[in-house]
XYZ file of C-alpha atoms in Angstrom:
677
model
C 77.298 -90.393 -18.392
C 80.574 -91.931 -19.479
C 83.693 -90.989 -17.509
C 86.907 -92.818 -18.145
C 88.288 -94.627 -14.843
C 91.008 -96.274 -16.544
C 92.677 -96.056 -19.963
C 94.597 -98.090 -22.253
C 96.252 -94.935 -23.798
C 99.952 -94.825 -23.383
C 101.791 -92.086 -21.485
C 102.808 -90.140 -24.495
C 99.186 -90.290 -25.556
C 97.991 -88.780 -22.240
C 100.681 -86.144 -22.367
C 99.575 -85.250 -26.067
C 96.045 -84.764 -24.737
C 97.308 -82.360 -21.845
C 99.531 -80.559 -24.268
C 96.552 -79.871 -26.515
C 94.548 -78.753 -23.646
C 97.184 -76.374 -22.549
C 97.821 -75.005 -25.722
C 93.809 -74.326 -25.903
C 94.022 -72.792 -22.543
C 96.640 -70.312 -23.129
C 95.544 -69.351 -26.260
C 92.206 -68.367 -25.004
C 94.167 -66.495 -22.184
C 96.346 -64.737 -24.656
C 93.242 -63.556 -26.686
C 91.445 -62.268 -23.712
C 94.685 -60.570 -22.628
C 94.965 -58.722 -25.763
C 91.376 -57.650 -25.766
C 91.702 -56.399 -22.203
C 94.900 -54.285 -23.131
C 92.905 -52.940 -26.246
C 95.280 -54.430 -28.620
C 92.784 -56.288 -30.544
C 89.104 -55.633 -30.839
C 86.304 -58.091 -31.728
C 83.747 -60.004 -30.147
C 85.069 -63.121 -28.572
C 83.562 -66.152 -27.052
C 86.038 -67.598 -24.577
C 86.297 -71.451 -24.245
C 87.287 -72.233 -20.649
C 86.029 -75.529 -19.378
C 85.643 -76.987 -22.834
C 89.400 -77.619 -23.272
C 89.114 -81.402 -22.776
C 86.077 -81.877 -25.398
C 88.495 -80.588 -28.306
C 91.638 -82.392 -27.033
C 89.866 -85.770 -26.788
C 88.091 -85.457 -30.193
C 90.839 -84.301 -31.917
C 93.173 -86.800 -30.775
C 90.806 -89.300 -32.496
C 91.157 -87.794 -35.894
C 93.576 -87.974 -38.803
C 94.931 -84.814 -40.377
C 92.999 -85.263 -43.410
C 89.603 -85.531 -41.626
C 87.400 -82.688 -41.757
C 86.122 -80.422 -38.696
C 83.378 -77.850 -38.877
C 82.903 -75.591 -35.508
C 80.981 -72.576 -34.390
C 81.881 -69.003 -33.162
C 82.962 -70.479 -29.585
C 85.311 -72.527 -31.379
C 89.070 -71.560 -30.782
C 89.673 -74.788 -28.854
C 88.442 -76.859 -31.924
C 90.664 -75.012 -34.408
C 93.834 -75.380 -32.168
C 93.197 -79.149 -31.471
C 92.826 -79.506 -35.276
C 96.092 -78.492 -35.953
C 95.842 -75.157 -37.562
C 99.233 -73.278 -37.069
C 99.324 -70.753 -34.239
C 100.995 -68.149 -36.296
C 98.104 -68.201 -38.894
C 95.458 -68.153 -36.261
C 96.738 -65.290 -34.238
C 97.392 -63.325 -37.758
C 93.674 -63.797 -38.312
C 92.512 -62.819 -35.123
C 94.519 -59.468 -35.562
C 93.111 -59.135 -38.942
C 96.464 -59.688 -40.838
C 97.183 -60.798 -44.361
C 99.212 -63.896 -43.359
C 96.095 -64.970 -41.471
C 94.261 -68.296 -42.281
C 91.873 -66.193 -44.159
C 93.842 -63.084 -44.995
C 92.180 -61.309 -42.270
C 88.663 -61.406 -43.943
C 87.292 -64.099 -41.611
C 88.226 -63.253 -38.224
C 87.602 -65.268 -34.999
C 84.088 -66.269 -36.009
C 85.014 -67.596 -39.487
C 88.381 -69.095 -39.328
C 88.758 -71.642 -41.731
C 92.021 -73.761 -42.719
C 91.462 -76.405 -45.125
C 95.007 -77.516 -45.115
C 94.542 -78.920 -41.578
C 91.133 -80.059 -42.306
C 89.172 -77.126 -40.704
C 86.716 -76.281 -43.360
C 84.305 -73.966 -41.493
C 83.661 -71.702 -38.555
C 80.185 -70.284 -38.590
C 78.812 -67.439 -36.575
C 75.331 -68.556 -37.089
C 74.010 -71.024 -34.539
C 73.193 -74.476 -35.838
C 74.398 -73.704 -39.318
C 77.301 -75.920 -39.481
C 75.485 -79.072 -39.163
C 73.694 -79.369 -42.530
C 77.219 -78.115 -44.163
C 79.184 -80.901 -42.301
C 76.772 -83.487 -43.947
C 77.930 -82.268 -47.367
C 81.530 -82.726 -46.300
C 80.726 -86.236 -45.150
C 78.590 -86.854 -48.244
C 81.411 -86.089 -50.438
C 83.861 -88.559 -49.259
C 81.057 -91.171 -49.064
C 80.596 -90.579 -52.754
C 84.184 -90.787 -53.552
C 84.413 -93.858 -51.340
C 87.221 -92.705 -48.939
C 86.812 -93.325 -45.215
C 87.323 -89.767 -44.272
C 84.989 -88.467 -41.333
C 83.602 -85.078 -40.480
C 83.343 -83.695 -36.898
C 80.791 -81.248 -36.370
C 81.008 -79.212 -33.304
C 78.081 -77.080 -31.705
C 76.773 -75.823 -28.656
C 73.752 -77.043 -26.783
C 71.748 -74.035 -28.022
C 71.829 -75.353 -31.564
C 69.800 -78.221 -30.222
C 66.745 -75.937 -30.448
C 67.310 -74.821 -34.074
C 65.407 -76.509 -37.156
C 68.886 -77.112 -38.802
C 69.695 -79.626 -35.916
C 66.760 -81.736 -36.576
C 67.223 -81.576 -40.600
C 70.741 -82.362 -40.317
C 70.683 -85.408 -38.159
C 67.673 -86.790 -39.707
C 69.472 -86.418 -43.364
C 72.696 -88.006 -41.827
C 70.938 -90.895 -40.462
C 68.995 -91.626 -43.488
C 71.895 -91.418 -45.855
C 74.510 -93.002 -43.164
C 76.634 -90.240 -43.545
C 80.245 -90.298 -41.761
C 79.637 -87.490 -39.569
C 80.223 -87.258 -35.748
C 77.930 -84.786 -34.157
C 79.705 -83.006 -31.027
C 77.172 -81.244 -28.943
C 79.406 -79.140 -26.283
C 76.981 -78.975 -23.708
C 78.266 -76.212 -21.512
C 75.020 -75.585 -19.673
C 74.204 -72.125 -21.247
C 72.638 -71.349 -24.900
C 74.176 -67.709 -24.639
C 72.581 -65.994 -21.677
C 69.653 -68.736 -21.151
C 70.479 -71.658 -19.006
C 69.381 -75.192 -19.842
C 66.078 -75.227 -17.514
C 64.768 -72.036 -18.953
C 64.931 -73.353 -22.639
C 64.383 -77.181 -22.589
C 62.994 -80.045 -20.715
C 65.617 -82.262 -22.105
C 67.868 -83.757 -19.446
C 69.919 -85.557 -21.927
C 70.478 -84.465 -25.575
C 72.492 -87.701 -26.529
C 69.096 -89.428 -25.998
C 67.632 -87.450 -29.226
C 69.913 -89.525 -31.295
C 67.262 -92.369 -30.908
C 64.690 -90.514 -32.601
C 66.810 -90.735 -35.829
C 67.996 -94.236 -35.150
C 71.615 -93.076 -34.721
C 74.074 -94.166 -31.688
C 73.925 -91.218 -29.120
C 76.551 -91.031 -26.232
C 76.679 -88.828 -23.380
C 80.297 -88.258 -21.945
C 81.997 -86.229 -19.395
C 83.297 -83.227 -21.182
C 85.770 -82.429 -18.590
C 87.679 -85.620 -18.999
C 89.518 -85.875 -22.272
C 90.219 -89.554 -22.112
C 86.544 -90.332 -21.855
C 85.882 -87.793 -24.811
C 88.591 -89.649 -26.686
C 87.017 -93.057 -25.950
C 83.627 -92.005 -27.303
C 85.083 -90.092 -30.381
C 87.216 -92.855 -31.322
C 84.185 -95.390 -31.200
C 82.316 -92.938 -33.251
C 84.898 -92.406 -35.687
C 85.465 -96.402 -36.265
C 81.687 -96.549 -36.834
C 81.728 -93.745 -39.510
C 84.804 -94.889 -41.310
C 83.319 -98.423 -41.479
C 79.981 -97.037 -43.057
C 77.681 -97.539 -40.036
C 76.759 -93.923 -40.008
C 76.587 -90.914 -37.624
C 77.070 -90.627 -33.949
C 75.582 -87.857 -31.584
C 78.033 -87.280 -28.751
C 76.945 -85.100 -25.877
C 80.090 -83.755 -24.017
C 78.868 -82.107 -20.637
C 81.172 -79.430 -19.072
C 80.719 -76.213 -17.622
C 81.421 -72.739 -18.890
C 83.749 -70.873 -16.929
C 82.869 -67.226 -17.870
C 80.076 -65.456 -19.448
C 78.544 -65.653 -22.862
C 81.299 -63.466 -24.348
C 84.345 -61.539 -23.442
C 83.571 -58.715 -20.860
C 79.794 -59.921 -20.529
C 78.214 -60.025 -17.185
C 77.638 -63.599 -15.565
C 74.453 -62.720 -13.429
C 72.462 -65.226 -15.571
C 74.690 -67.903 -14.379
C 74.412 -70.167 -11.191
C 76.998 -68.744 -9.031
C 77.589 -71.716 -6.915
C 78.038 -74.117 -9.917
C 80.415 -71.520 -11.608
C 82.468 -71.342 -8.502
C 82.684 -75.025 -8.301
C 83.712 -75.390 -11.698
C 86.371 -72.684 -11.302
C 87.770 -74.345 -8.323
C 88.418 -77.502 -10.281
C 88.995 -76.952 -14.075
C 89.412 -79.870 -16.537
C 92.974 -78.527 -17.157
C 93.959 -78.496 -13.491
C 92.097 -81.868 -12.820
C 93.843 -83.521 -15.876
C 97.179 -82.383 -14.512
C 96.694 -83.913 -11.093
C 95.853 -87.090 -12.745
C 98.935 -87.224 -14.745
C 100.919 -86.504 -11.756
C 99.064 -89.150 -9.478
C 99.420 -91.661 -12.199
C 103.191 -91.303 -12.499
C 102.981 -89.935 -16.178
C 104.781 -86.803 -15.524
C 106.288 -84.806 -12.739
C 105.162 -81.309 -11.650
C 108.528 -80.034 -13.038
C 108.099 -81.716 -16.313
C 104.579 -80.208 -16.857
C 105.848 -76.730 -15.835
C 108.688 -77.049 -18.272
C 105.843 -78.494 -20.864
C 103.499 -75.302 -20.129
C 106.389 -72.783 -20.245
C 107.404 -73.838 -23.775
C 103.608 -73.678 -24.867
C 103.395 -70.033 -23.447
C 106.656 -69.111 -25.362
C 104.940 -70.655 -28.470
C 101.840 -68.410 -28.018
C 103.905 -65.479 -27.297
C 105.791 -65.832 -30.416
C 102.651 -66.327 -32.354
C 101.137 -63.111 -30.842
C 104.354 -61.228 -31.979
C 104.201 -62.612 -35.250
C 100.698 -61.271 -35.631
C 101.566 -57.823 -34.339
C 104.249 -57.405 -36.817
C 102.489 -58.960 -39.756
C 101.041 -56.716 -42.576
C 97.466 -55.930 -42.830
C 95.644 -56.472 -45.965
C 95.974 -53.678 -48.619
C 92.915 -51.984 -50.380
C 93.227 -54.127 -53.369
C 92.061 -57.207 -51.214
C 88.742 -55.668 -50.738
C 87.419 -57.236 -54.170
C 89.606 -60.235 -54.163
C 87.687 -63.450 -53.411
C 84.057 -62.145 -53.501
C 84.132 -64.573 -56.968
C 86.668 -66.569 -58.567
C 87.132 -63.719 -60.974
C 86.714 -59.923 -60.194
C 85.589 -59.467 -63.628
C 82.044 -60.692 -62.315
C 81.762 -58.397 -59.261
C 78.870 -55.792 -60.214
C 80.912 -52.903 -58.834
C 83.501 -53.489 -61.411
C 81.030 -54.555 -64.398
C 79.198 -51.126 -63.899
C 82.245 -48.919 -63.626
C 83.987 -50.547 -66.704
C 81.090 -51.536 -68.833
C 83.536 -54.043 -70.680
C 81.800 -56.059 -73.259
C 81.569 -59.749 -72.488
C 83.466 -62.317 -74.721
C 81.449 -63.858 -77.256
C 80.503 -67.569 -76.585
C 81.034 -70.676 -78.440
C 77.005 -71.024 -78.950
C 77.094 -72.347 -82.881
C 74.484 -74.924 -83.017
C 75.105 -77.666 -85.782
C 71.833 -78.938 -85.571
C 68.591 -78.195 -83.376
C 65.610 -80.170 -82.214
C 62.104 -78.860 -80.757
C 61.987 -79.226 -77.004
C 60.545 -77.691 -74.003
C 62.245 -75.569 -71.369
C 61.911 -78.633 -68.901
C 63.298 -81.121 -71.492
C 66.223 -78.870 -72.139
C 67.129 -78.655 -68.253
C 66.770 -82.554 -68.068
C 69.410 -82.974 -71.236
C 71.822 -80.512 -69.688
C 71.609 -82.367 -66.267
C 72.274 -85.605 -68.253
C 75.196 -84.326 -70.105
C 76.793 -82.967 -66.969
C 76.315 -86.186 -65.125
C 77.757 -88.194 -67.879
C 80.784 -85.983 -68.303
C 81.951 -85.318 -64.681
C 81.673 -87.967 -61.754
C 81.876 -85.088 -59.200
C 78.481 -83.720 -60.476
C 75.258 -84.897 -58.495
C 71.731 -83.854 -57.959
C 69.851 -83.681 -54.699
C 66.290 -82.411 -53.775
C 62.828 -83.223 -52.900
C 61.087 -85.858 -55.256
C 63.759 -85.557 -57.948
C 64.167 -89.444 -58.342
C 62.101 -91.781 -60.602
C 59.157 -92.457 -60.404
C 58.375 -88.972 -59.571
C 61.240 -87.456 -61.576
C 60.422 -83.702 -60.040
C 57.488 -81.837 -59.347
C 57.279 -81.160 -63.195
C 59.177 -84.171 -64.320
C 62.533 -82.285 -64.989
C 64.588 -84.750 -63.577
C 62.595 -87.903 -64.833
C 64.686 -90.730 -65.987
C 67.938 -89.631 -64.281
C 68.008 -91.521 -61.198
C 67.154 -94.587 -63.237
C 70.111 -93.829 -65.637
C 72.843 -92.682 -62.986
C 71.557 -94.290 -59.804
C 70.359 -92.864 -56.577
C 73.634 -91.967 -55.255
C 74.202 -89.393 -57.796
C 70.307 -88.335 -58.259
C 69.572 -88.328 -54.558
C 65.841 -87.459 -53.210
C 65.862 -85.838 -49.867
C 63.649 -85.153 -47.051
C 61.404 -82.115 -47.164
C 64.214 -80.016 -45.492
C 65.750 -76.938 -47.331
C 68.462 -76.320 -44.933
C 69.581 -79.689 -44.937
C 69.497 -79.575 -48.762
C 71.534 -76.592 -49.628
C 73.933 -77.185 -46.552
C 74.771 -80.584 -47.892
C 75.266 -79.147 -51.207
C 77.522 -76.423 -49.624
C 79.794 -79.058 -47.773
C 80.039 -81.216 -50.688
C 80.936 -78.330 -52.988
C 83.549 -77.232 -50.423
C 84.995 -80.686 -50.891
C 85.371 -80.341 -54.302
C 82.110 -81.913 -55.631
C 79.686 -80.133 -58.095
C 76.235 -80.529 -56.521
C 73.085 -79.385 -58.227
C 70.520 -78.774 -55.641
C 66.651 -78.185 -56.210
C 64.650 -75.964 -54.361
C 61.456 -76.913 -55.576
C 59.676 -73.433 -55.643
C 61.497 -70.047 -55.647
C 59.688 -69.043 -52.217
C 61.143 -71.891 -50.398
C 64.518 -70.363 -50.723
C 63.313 -68.255 -47.737
C 63.253 -71.338 -45.570
C 66.985 -71.820 -46.320
C 68.350 -68.271 -46.945
C 70.670 -68.430 -44.154
C 72.501 -71.427 -45.874
C 72.408 -69.381 -49.472
C 73.308 -65.931 -48.318
C 75.357 -66.319 -45.252
C 77.179 -69.461 -46.180
C 77.220 -70.332 -50.008
C 77.743 -66.615 -50.981
C 80.238 -65.667 -48.245
C 82.584 -68.638 -47.706
C 85.023 -67.993 -50.476
C 85.491 -64.492 -49.145
C 85.516 -65.280 -45.525
C 88.132 -67.866 -46.104
C 90.372 -65.633 -47.838
C 89.732 -67.845 -51.159
C 90.924 -70.848 -49.595
C 87.444 -72.242 -49.876
C 85.172 -72.307 -53.055
C 81.512 -73.257 -53.283
C 80.888 -74.504 -56.860
C 77.278 -75.359 -56.532
C 74.020 -74.672 -58.470
C 70.690 -74.081 -56.822
C 67.607 -74.701 -59.506
C 64.776 -73.246 -58.575
C 61.055 -72.925 -60.069
C 59.316 -69.478 -59.996
C 55.507 -70.518 -60.629
C 54.113 -67.002 -60.917
C 50.956 -66.394 -63.319
C 50.282 -69.982 -64.146
C 47.091 -70.111 -61.884
C 46.200 -71.867 -58.874
C 49.456 -71.236 -56.818
C 48.709 -67.941 -54.697
C 50.951 -66.044 -52.563
C 53.377 -68.266 -51.186
C 54.385 -70.223 -54.477
C 54.604 -67.597 -56.928
C 57.249 -64.818 -56.149
C 60.270 -64.043 -57.858
C 63.099 -63.215 -55.359
C 66.157 -62.260 -57.687
C 66.333 -58.971 -56.075
C 66.995 -60.514 -52.622
C 69.866 -62.463 -53.876
C 71.298 -59.607 -55.924
C 71.657 -57.839 -52.670
C 73.884 -60.573 -51.291
C 77.683 -60.379 -52.769
C 78.976 -63.835 -53.753
C 75.946 -65.202 -55.531
C 75.413 -65.292 -59.278
C 71.906 -65.313 -60.566
C 70.929 -66.806 -63.811
C 67.636 -66.296 -65.301
C 67.018 -67.753 -69.008
C 63.801 -67.355 -71.129
C 64.171 -70.083 -73.557
C 64.714 -73.962 -73.880
C 68.199 -73.426 -75.701
C 69.254 -70.824 -73.239
C 68.153 -72.965 -70.201
C 70.432 -75.740 -71.341
C 73.582 -73.628 -72.462
C 73.485 -71.535 -69.411
C 72.816 -74.431 -67.035
C 75.820 -76.255 -68.291
C 77.864 -73.144 -67.793
C 76.574 -72.818 -64.401
C 77.326 -76.265 -63.211
C 80.958 -75.724 -64.299
C 81.248 -72.398 -62.599
C 83.578 -72.090 -59.563
C 81.069 -70.111 -57.822
C 77.559 -70.706 -56.233
C 74.800 -70.160 -58.802
C 70.936 -69.770 -58.421
C 69.335 -70.814 -61.381
C 65.969 -69.749 -62.006
C 63.360 -71.752 -64.078
C 60.093 -69.885 -64.979
C 57.128 -72.446 -64.897
C 55.331 -69.968 -67.277
C 57.793 -70.686 -69.741
C 58.349 -74.225 -68.895
C 56.100 -76.234 -71.401
C 56.546 -74.125 -74.501
C 58.866 -75.743 -77.126
C 61.710 -74.194 -78.773
C 64.752 -75.007 -80.852
C 67.594 -76.544 -78.719
C 70.981 -77.434 -80.175
C 72.294 -81.021 -79.741
C 75.201 -82.033 -77.649
C 77.225 -79.848 -75.165
C 77.453 -76.319 -75.812
C 77.936 -73.420 -73.328
C 76.327 -69.924 -73.121
C 78.542 -67.758 -70.982
C 77.210 -66.111 -67.796
C 76.896 -62.489 -67.929
C 76.306 -62.105 -71.700
C 72.956 -60.630 -72.539
C 71.042 -61.615 -75.819
C 69.165 -58.912 -78.129
C 66.013 -60.920 -78.932
C 64.684 -58.216 -81.339
C 66.605 -55.315 -82.811
C 65.054 -51.905 -82.883
C 65.872 -48.239 -82.796
C 63.240 -46.181 -80.939
C 63.315 -47.689 -77.440
C 64.867 -50.590 -75.445
C 62.826 -53.212 -73.388
C 65.283 -54.809 -71.008
C 64.098 -57.820 -69.308
C 64.692 -61.593 -68.434
C 62.700 -64.865 -67.823
C 59.077 -65.387 -68.648
C 58.334 -61.483 -69.388
C 60.845 -61.977 -72.202
C 57.693 -63.258 -74.122
C 55.505 -60.244 -72.944
C 58.272 -57.820 -74.192
C 58.152 -59.319 -77.605
C 54.622 -59.325 -77.768
C 54.575 -55.676 -76.770
C 57.108 -54.953 -79.377
C 55.141 -56.692 -82.278
C 52.158 -54.309 -81.246
C 54.144 -51.333 -81.157
C 55.544 -52.127 -84.675
C 52.164 -51.800 -86.029
C 52.091 -48.351 -84.368
C 55.349 -47.617 -86.255
C 57.509 -47.811 -83.111
C 60.608 -50.160 -83.552
C 61.121 -51.558 -79.970
C 64.420 -53.475 -79.264
C 64.154 -56.490 -76.694
C 67.184 -57.027 -74.653
C 67.225 -60.426 -72.594
C 69.803 -59.869 -69.772
C 69.921 -63.669 -68.991
C 71.833 -63.328 -65.904
C 71.499 -60.852 -63.375
C 75.096 -61.204 -61.709
C 77.270 -61.248 -63.498
C 75.272 -58.049 -65.302
C 76.003 -57.462 -68.914
C 76.338 -53.573 -68.274
C 78.024 -53.113 -71.740
C 74.954 -54.613 -73.504
C 72.484 -52.302 -71.691
C 74.313 -49.347 -72.118
C 75.070 -49.819 -76.018
C 71.398 -50.596 -76.739
C 69.958 -47.593 -74.677
C 72.653 -45.521 -75.945
C 71.398 -46.011 -79.414
C 67.790 -45.878 -78.731
C 67.969 -43.293 -76.092
C 64.639 -44.654 -74.106
C 64.386 -47.584 -71.915
C 61.627 -49.616 -70.215
C 62.864 -52.162 -67.460
C 60.428 -55.433 -67.183
C 60.371 -58.062 -64.761
C 58.053 -60.375 -62.868
C 59.083 -59.381 -59.548
C 57.560 -56.735 -57.475
C 58.278 -53.310 -59.263
C 59.041 -51.549 -55.818
C 62.464 -52.678 -54.578
C 62.798 -54.769 -57.733
C 66.178 -55.294 -59.650
C 64.770 -53.140 -62.313
C 65.532 -49.962 -60.033
C 69.137 -51.002 -60.213
C 69.044 -51.194 -64.105
C 67.389 -47.871 -64.314
C 69.986 -46.257 -61.993
C 72.976 -47.700 -63.890
C 71.543 -46.334 -67.116
C 70.713 -42.869 -65.729
C 74.141 -42.470 -64.256
C 76.081 -43.534 -67.403
C 73.725 -42.134 -70.201
C 72.746 -38.911 -68.198
C 71.801 -36.053 -70.522
C 71.653 -38.625 -73.554
C 68.158 -39.941 -72.672
C 65.018 -38.767 -74.530
C 62.953 -39.720 -71.564
C 63.354 -41.059 -67.962
C 63.690 -44.928 -67.685
C 60.426 -46.640 -66.960
C 59.774 -49.568 -64.920
C 57.237 -52.205 -65.406
C 56.810 -55.019 -62.694
C 54.428 -56.940 -60.415
C 52.096 -54.582 -58.491
C 52.996 -54.391 -54.756
C 50.565 -56.813 -53.433
C 50.984 -60.532 -52.430
C 50.323 -62.661 -55.448
C 46.481 -63.118 -55.765
C 44.923 -66.450 -56.131
C 41.638 -65.222 -58.053
C 42.717 -65.395 -61.790
C 41.216 -61.835 -62.536
C 43.324 -60.222 -59.727
C 46.605 -62.384 -60.559
C 46.310 -61.036 -64.215
C 46.275 -57.486 -62.868
C 49.029 -58.319 -60.404
C 51.659 -59.484 -62.945
C 53.109 -57.322 -65.740
C 51.769 -58.045 -69.149
C 52.452 -56.828 -72.816
C 49.656 -54.178 -72.356
C 51.361 -52.395 -69.506
C 54.546 -52.353 -71.418
C 52.695 -50.924 -74.397
C 51.151 -48.231 -72.185
C 54.805 -47.182 -71.008
C 56.152 -47.074 -74.210
C 53.429 -44.663 -75.494
C 53.622 -42.374 -72.210
C 57.308 -42.338 -72.903
C 57.006 -41.623 -76.738
C 54.482 -38.834 -75.944
C 56.944 -36.850 -73.784
């Protein structure tokens, strides 16, 4: 383990390290005092014993470099230069806080100082840090990203995925493992046989360094070398900074799980006290000078606390701001107002026949050509493979592998990198090969992509698209490759959901999604993938949140999206022969939802069937039915009917699969029953 015995640092640099350590230590104390007094109330994770790590790393960075940290991260936040007034206002849940009181201590972010994310999920920041570094690599800058995490995160799959991807792409990321001897309430010996986490770097062919995390000079030296490697294009470094936590896992928690003798020894000689003696012994400062410095910092922190106490709280109107870039997309508002969506500029001059997949390919090519910030990443997307169903074929040959990037099989790494790059101003289009695989990276999708704008108080946006195939009802895939999970996503505020049914809509909606300022999950139905349809030439956009009437009718409305639009149209044709005139309304997007179109159509026909490929029980159709009943109560000729997949895993056997998924015959049966009432 590296410990600095001598240093070339000037006296003012040494004093600056101490100043940062004291500022961290006093901030930590002020927070715990406020909690003890009941003045503030939240879950807090003290950082006593880890001050030297943040001070040493922070001193090696420029103001424009990026930092990500975790819930035990107040030291990293202070060291990066976030103003104390802003920090304390956020801790008090006040409007002038870094995140307008919406993030709190576990989600602080301050892009102005380079603090891009504080995540409350263990290990989740590592894949996102890769994306921040990737954005700068693509731009050709020499900015770096430091990713801080605890030793417990080394047991998380995201740790492996992130380090592997960073090494493969030589990303300018410094991974700092702050090893404080405990993963929450579990000691090192109880959760790993590893004695030296830095040696794990060798598995990824990256530099690994183990350093005394109680010595800010040693940390600074290691960080400075790692930053130099990153800036020069030599790739990532894993730094393990070893220290000892000076208290329990969280404020107020017991310490019975801790080694009492080791804890007592660490408390008897804290990093702050040790470095203070070092400065005096080296003649860099006197005791009196340091006392004056410490008193000045305490006054600064007292002033910040006082500022936070007096600062205004966010008003009720702030509840809905920052969910999306535009509050008009929020379902609560859309349902309440049912405001018609503005008509788009979808006026094709000329069309050609092409498949759904070809239309997606063309949209991606147009976006890549038009905007240098657009890039693609995902498994097998580069030539010669060109994607699992050839959707991206030819794009890496045309635009290069920097912008059409094949990845390891690592969904957390893929989506995390896309999130980080989007936060840094890029427009990534990530491919998650099959819809079911979203479950593997759902934390990145629902806890990070969806929430970062809100948790940052609107200071961070995540303009990314996640393309994903739904492979149901095409045979041979079975239960783990055939689901349609839009209802899961719709339950997560902050994600837009697009689900086109035709090649023309796939192209126009995808181009709109890529230019959208919010995260979009873009569903592509494999069952509709190879059927040709007319597609306009050139660049055109279909607005998100605008449904389309695929067939006009007056007797009932079939509301649907994705491949089941075809089943709805087939059912409507059969019903027409029986004298029933059915309207088919294609939602095209789930969020934002075109409530006005739903109510207008059903308001005319007085009957509605909601159809989707996802499981009927708990499916999105239940939400649509509820909206119709609540807004058109008393006007309906019959209750809304739902037709979805049966409540079973998707069967492999063709006969059972056919029974599982909804088809035209079930829609017809539902319509007949409705009309017979």
